[in-house]
Amino acid sequence: MPHSMSLFVVASLLAFAPLCLCAKSSGGYLYPQFYDRSCPKATEIVRSIVAKAVAEEARMAASLIRLHFHDCFVKGCDASILLDGSRKITTEKRSNPNRNSARGFEVIDEIKSALEKECPHTVSCADILALSAGDSTVLAGGSSWEVPLGRRDSRGASLSGSNNNIPAPNNTFQTILTKFKVQGLDLVDLVALSGSHTIGDARCTSFRQRLYNQNGNGKPDFSLEQNYAGKLRQNCPRSGGDQNLFVMDFVSPAKFDNSYFKLLLASKGLLNSDQVLVTKSAAALPLVKQYAANNQLFFQCFLNMIKMSNISPLTGNKGEVRRICRRVNSQ
């Protein structure tokens, strides 16, 4: 390859390289070595329990990644999603994006219990969520990264934030992008992080309108490949079967790879919020094509998970380190 061409290729890749800056707050920085002295076995303990859970159920990898995402988009990455309801707290678990779909809480409980035995009152639930998402990605075959640590846990939750901030399957492209921008994320982050849908399942209720009534006119979404739509209708009827599960990437449902993007280009994205990356954005489409053509580039850009996991962390003396992830320490 001529030298000038090689420089062009490198420059092109750098243009889409992830922004791997750790978040800064008044309490200090996040950094991967945060527990090296206070709990040196922390990452090893998290990894072993996540590995056991994913070995028992491959779907759990996607569930743990999603749990971290749904936490960070509400009040920042502060483990608010883990709080059960109480007299003072209205749980986020009952929000529309989480009700009957957010899962993996028992895995987080097991990790927290093990860490409390190893180093009491040291490792936050928010950091457990971040580490679990990273480990889940690797276990499914995706890229690895050093997870910046040092988050603390919130003392409250936000049901309204969970309902309003998390992108929904039926949102328009512009609404989804706006929800990312509010969190300090951009178009590259949106497209790359959507690639996590290469693993995991979606419920019938999340995409039914595409099969029967996309625009309120009783007609299906014709941007969905019709043979694929016909197969979906077999187990996602016009009414009933809301909780029936469908893999989002039927080519390699348990493998973290770029086939999700290939399916989008073939008009076989399961969720409307996925397919609009191709049909409703001239800026997103080239990214989809690049990730579909280059698995390593997708892996590189998925490292923008670091950027997402640094949304508004509580550090220093803010928040607390919960002893039990489901409730604040004062309860």
Coordinates of C-alpha atoms in Angstrom, one line a residue:
M1 CA 0.0 0.0 0.0
P2 CA 1.5 3.4 -0.9
H3 CA 2.5 5.5 2.1
S4 CA 0.0 8.3 1.3
M5 CA -2.8 5.7 1.1
S6 CA -1.8 4.1 4.4
L7 CA -1.9 7.5 6.0
F8 CA -5.4 8.1 4.6
V9 CA -6.6 4.7 6.0
V10 CA -5.2 5.5 9.4
A11 CA -6.8 9.0 9.4
S12 CA -10.1 7.5 8.4
L13 CA -10.0 5.0 11.3
L14 CA -9.0 7.7 13.7
A15 CA -12.0 9.8 12.6
F16 CA -14.2 7.1 14.1
A17 CA -12.0 6.2 17.1
P18 CA -13.7 6.3 20.5
L19 CA -13.4 9.2 22.8
C20 CA -11.9 7.3 25.8
L21 CA -11.8 10.1 28.3
C22 CA -12.6 9.4 31.9
A23 CA -15.3 11.6 33.5
K24 CA -14.3 14.4 35.8
S25 CA -16.5 15.6 38.6
S26 CA -15.9 17.7 41.7
G27 CA -15.2 14.6 43.6
G28 CA -12.3 13.4 41.4
Y29 CA -11.6 11.1 38.5
L30 CA -12.6 7.5 37.6
Y31 CA -9.7 5.2 36.9
P32 CA -9.3 1.4 36.4
Q33 CA -6.9 1.0 39.4
F34 CA -9.3 2.5 41.9
Y35 CA -9.7 -0.8 43.9
D36 CA -6.1 -2.1 43.5
R37 CA -5.3 -1.5 47.2
S38 CA -8.7 -1.5 48.9
C39 CA -10.1 -4.6 47.1
P40 CA -7.5 -6.1 44.8
K41 CA -9.7 -9.1 43.9
A42 CA -12.7 -7.0 43.0
T43 CA -12.5 -7.3 39.2
E44 CA -11.7 -11.0 39.4
I45 CA -14.7 -11.7 41.7
V46 CA -17.0 -9.8 39.3
R47 CA -15.7 -11.6 36.3
S48 CA -16.0 -15.1 37.7
I49 CA -19.6 -14.6 38.8
V50 CA -20.6 -13.0 35.5
A51 CA -18.9 -15.9 33.6
K52 CA -20.9 -18.4 35.7
A53 CA -24.2 -16.6 35.0
V54 CA -23.5 -16.3 31.2
A55 CA -22.5 -20.0 31.1
E56 CA -25.8 -20.9 32.6
E57 CA -27.8 -18.6 30.3
A58 CA -26.1 -16.9 27.3
R59 CA -28.9 -14.3 27.2
M60 CA -27.6 -12.9 30.5
A61 CA -24.7 -11.1 28.8
A62 CA -27.1 -8.9 26.9
S63 CA -29.2 -8.4 30.0
L64 CA -26.3 -7.1 32.1
I65 CA -25.1 -4.7 29.3
R66 CA -28.7 -3.4 29.0
L67 CA -28.9 -2.9 32.8
H68 CA -25.8 -0.7 32.8
F69 CA -27.2 1.3 29.8
H70 CA -30.6 1.8 31.5
D71 CA -28.9 2.9 34.6
C72 CA -26.6 5.5 33.0
F73 CA -29.3 7.2 31.0
V74 CA -31.1 8.1 34.3
K75 CA -29.3 10.4 36.7
G76 CA -26.0 9.1 35.5
C77 CA -24.2 5.8 36.2
D78 CA -25.2 5.6 39.9
A79 CA -26.9 2.2 40.3
S80 CA -30.3 3.9 40.7
I81 CA -31.9 1.2 38.6
L82 CA -31.1 -1.4 41.2
L83 CA -33.1 0.2 44.0
D84 CA -36.3 -1.6 45.0
G85 CA -39.4 0.5 45.8
S86 CA -39.8 1.7 49.4
R87 CA -41.6 4.4 51.4
K88 CA -39.2 7.0 50.1
I89 CA -38.2 5.5 46.8
T90 CA -40.2 4.9 43.6
T91 CA -38.3 2.2 41.8
E92 CA -37.2 2.6 38.2
K93 CA -37.9 -1.1 37.8
R94 CA -41.5 -0.2 37.2
S95 CA -40.8 2.2 34.3
N96 CA -42.0 1.4 30.8
P97 CA -38.4 0.5 29.5
N98 CA -37.7 -1.7 32.5
R99 CA -41.0 -3.4 33.5
N100 CA -41.1 -7.1 32.6
S101 CA -37.8 -6.7 30.7
A102 CA -34.9 -5.4 32.9
R103 CA -33.2 -8.5 34.4
G104 CA -29.9 -9.6 35.9
F105 CA -30.6 -8.2 39.3
E106 CA -29.9 -11.5 41.0
V107 CA -26.5 -11.7 39.4
I108 CA -25.7 -8.2 40.7
D109 CA -26.9 -9.3 44.2
E110 CA -24.6 -12.4 44.1
I111 CA -21.6 -10.2 43.1
K112 CA -22.3 -7.7 45.8
S113 CA -22.6 -10.4 48.4
A114 CA -19.3 -11.9 47.4
L115 CA -17.6 -8.5 47.4
E116 CA -19.0 -7.6 50.8
K117 CA -17.4 -10.7 52.2
E118 CA -14.1 -10.0 50.5
C119 CA -13.9 -6.2 51.3
P120 CA -16.9 -4.8 53.1
H121 CA -18.4 -1.5 52.2
T122 CA -15.8 -0.9 49.5
V123 CA -17.0 -1.6 45.9
S124 CA -20.0 0.3 44.7
C125 CA -23.0 -1.2 43.0
A126 CA -22.5 1.3 40.1
D127 CA -19.0 0.0 39.5
I128 CA -20.3 -3.6 39.6
L129 CA -22.8 -2.7 36.8
A130 CA -19.9 -1.1 34.7
L131 CA -17.6 -4.1 35.3
S132 CA -20.4 -6.6 34.5
A133 CA -21.2 -4.9 31.2
G134 CA -17.6 -5.1 30.2
D135 CA -17.2 -8.7 31.2
S136 CA -20.4 -9.6 29.4
T137 CA -19.2 -8.1 26.2
V138 CA -16.0 -10.1 26.3
L139 CA -17.7 -13.3 27.2
A140 CA -20.0 -12.9 24.2
G141 CA -17.0 -12.5 21.9
G142 CA -16.7 -8.7 21.8
S143 CA -13.9 -6.3 22.6
S144 CA -12.4 -5.8 26.0
W145 CA -11.5 -2.5 27.8
E146 CA -10.2 -1.3 31.1
V147 CA -13.2 -0.1 33.0
P148 CA -12.7 3.2 34.8
L149 CA -13.8 2.8 38.4
G150 CA -14.6 4.9 41.5
R151 CA -18.3 5.6 41.0
R152 CA -20.5 5.8 44.1
D153 CA -24.2 4.8 44.5
S154 CA -27.2 7.2 44.5
R155 CA -29.5 7.4 47.4
G156 CA -32.5 7.8 45.2
A157 CA -34.1 6.8 41.9
S158 CA -36.1 8.5 39.2
L159 CA -39.1 6.8 37.6
S160 CA -39.8 9.8 35.4
G161 CA -36.2 9.9 34.3
S162 CA -36.4 6.2 33.4
N163 CA -39.6 6.7 31.4
N164 CA -38.4 9.8 29.6
N165 CA -34.6 9.4 29.1
I166 CA -34.1 5.9 27.8
P167 CA -34.6 5.5 24.0
A168 CA -37.7 3.5 23.2
P169 CA -38.2 0.9 20.4
N170 CA -40.7 3.2 18.7
N171 CA -38.9 6.5 19.0
T172 CA -38.0 8.4 15.9
F173 CA -34.4 8.7 14.9
Q174 CA -34.2 12.3 15.9
T175 CA -35.8 11.6 19.3
I176 CA -33.2 8.8 19.9
L177 CA -30.3 11.0 18.9
T178 CA -31.6 13.8 21.1
K179 CA -31.7 11.5 24.1
F180 CA -28.1 10.5 23.4
K181 CA -27.0 14.2 23.0
V182 CA -28.6 15.1 26.3
Q183 CA -26.2 12.6 27.9
G184 CA -23.2 14.1 26.1
L185 CA -23.1 11.3 23.5
D186 CA -23.1 11.8 19.7
L187 CA -24.1 10.1 16.5
V188 CA -21.0 7.8 16.5
D189 CA -21.8 6.7 20.0
L190 CA -25.4 6.1 19.1
V191 CA -24.6 3.8 16.1
A192 CA -21.8 2.0 17.8
L193 CA -23.6 1.3 21.0
S194 CA -26.7 0.2 19.2
G195 CA -24.5 -2.6 18.0
S196 CA -25.0 -4.2 21.4
H197 CA -28.2 -5.5 19.9
T198 CA -26.1 -8.1 18.2
I199 CA -26.9 -10.2 21.3
G200 CA -30.1 -10.5 23.3
D201 CA -33.8 -10.7 22.8
A202 CA -36.7 -8.3 22.3
R203 CA -40.3 -8.9 23.3
C204 CA -43.2 -9.0 20.7
T205 CA -44.7 -5.9 22.3
S206 CA -41.5 -4.0 21.3
F207 CA -42.0 -4.3 17.6
R208 CA -45.6 -5.4 17.0
Q209 CA -46.6 -2.1 15.5
R210 CA -44.1 -2.7 12.6
L211 CA -45.9 -5.9 11.7
Y212 CA -49.5 -4.6 11.7
N213 CA -49.8 -0.8 12.2
Q214 CA -46.6 1.1 11.8
N215 CA -48.1 4.6 11.2
G216 CA -51.5 4.2 12.7
N217 CA -53.1 3.4 9.3
G218 CA -53.4 -0.4 9.8
K219 CA -50.5 -1.1 7.5
P220 CA -47.2 -2.8 8.3
D221 CA -43.8 -1.2 8.1
F222 CA -42.6 -1.8 4.5
S223 CA -39.0 -1.0 5.4
L224 CA -39.0 -4.4 7.2
E225 CA -38.1 -7.2 4.7
Q226 CA -41.5 -8.9 4.2
N227 CA -40.4 -12.5 4.3
Y228 CA -38.8 -11.8 7.7
A229 CA -41.9 -9.9 8.8
G230 CA -44.0 -13.0 7.9
K231 CA -41.8 -15.2 10.1
L232 CA -42.1 -12.7 13.0
R233 CA -45.9 -12.7 12.7
Q234 CA -46.1 -16.4 13.4
N235 CA -45.2 -15.8 17.1
C236 CA -46.1 -12.2 17.4
P237 CA -49.8 -12.0 16.7
R238 CA -51.9 -8.8 16.4
S239 CA -52.9 -9.2 20.0
G240 CA -51.6 -11.4 22.8
G241 CA -48.1 -12.9 23.1
D242 CA -46.7 -9.6 24.4
Q243 CA -43.8 -11.4 26.3
N244 CA -42.9 -13.7 23.4
L245 CA -39.1 -13.4 22.9
F246 CA -37.3 -12.9 19.5
V247 CA -33.5 -12.7 19.0
M248 CA -32.4 -9.4 17.6
D249 CA -29.7 -10.9 15.5
F250 CA -30.9 -14.3 14.2
V251 CA -27.6 -14.9 12.3
S252 CA -25.4 -15.2 15.4
P253 CA -27.7 -14.5 18.4
A254 CA -25.2 -15.3 21.2
K255 CA -22.1 -13.9 19.5
F256 CA -21.0 -10.4 19.8
D257 CA -20.1 -9.4 16.2
N258 CA -21.1 -7.0 13.4
S259 CA -23.9 -9.1 11.9
Y260 CA -26.4 -6.8 13.5
F261 CA -25.3 -4.1 11.1
K262 CA -25.4 -6.4 8.1
L263 CA -29.0 -7.2 9.0
L264 CA -29.9 -3.5 9.1
L265 CA -28.6 -3.2 5.6
A266 CA -30.8 -6.1 4.6
S267 CA -33.9 -4.5 6.1
K268 CA -34.0 -7.1 8.9
G269 CA -33.5 -4.9 11.9
L270 CA -36.0 -6.2 14.5
L271 CA -36.7 -2.9 16.3
N272 CA -37.8 0.3 14.6
S273 CA -35.2 2.1 16.7
D274 CA -32.5 0.0 15.0
Q275 CA -33.8 0.2 11.4
V276 CA -34.1 4.0 11.4
L277 CA -30.3 4.1 11.6
V278 CA -30.5 3.1 7.9
T279 CA -33.8 4.5 6.7
K280 CA -34.0 7.9 8.5
S281 CA -30.4 9.3 8.8
A282 CA -28.1 10.0 5.9
A283 CA -25.3 10.5 8.5
A284 CA -25.8 7.2 10.4
L285 CA -26.0 5.1 7.2
P286 CA -22.3 5.4 6.3
L287 CA -21.4 4.3 9.9
V288 CA -23.7 1.3 9.6
K289 CA -22.0 0.3 6.3
Q290 CA -18.5 0.7 7.8
Y291 CA -19.3 -1.4 10.8
A292 CA -21.0 -4.0 8.6
A293 CA -17.9 -4.2 6.5
N294 CA -15.3 -4.1 9.3
N295 CA -15.9 -6.1 12.5
Q296 CA -12.7 -4.7 14.1
L297 CA -13.7 -1.1 13.4
F298 CA -17.1 -1.9 15.1
F299 CA -15.2 -3.4 18.1
Q300 CA -12.9 -0.4 18.3
C301 CA -15.9 2.1 18.3
F302 CA -17.9 0.0 20.7
L303 CA -15.2 1.1 23.2
N304 CA -17.3 4.2 23.4
M305 CA -19.0 2.2 26.2
I306 CA -16.3 3.9 28.3
K307 CA -17.7 7.3 27.4
M308 CA -21.2 6.1 28.2
S309 CA -20.2 4.6 31.6
N310 CA -18.8 7.9 32.6
I311 CA -22.1 9.8 32.4
S312 CA -22.4 12.0 35.6
P313 CA -20.8 9.6 38.1
L314 CA -21.0 10.3 41.8
T315 CA -17.5 10.4 43.2
G316 CA -15.6 11.6 46.3
N317 CA -18.1 12.2 49.1
K318 CA -21.2 12.2 46.9
G319 CA -23.7 9.4 47.3
E320 CA -22.7 6.3 49.2
V321 CA -21.4 2.7 48.7
R322 CA -24.5 0.6 49.3
R323 CA -24.1 -2.6 51.4
I324 CA -27.0 -4.1 49.5
C325 CA -27.6 -2.9 46.0
R326 CA -31.4 -3.0 46.3
R327 CA -31.7 -0.4 49.1
V328 CA -29.9 2.6 50.5
N329 CA -27.8 2.2 53.6
S330 CA -30.2 4.1 55.9
Q331 CA -33.1 1.7 55.3

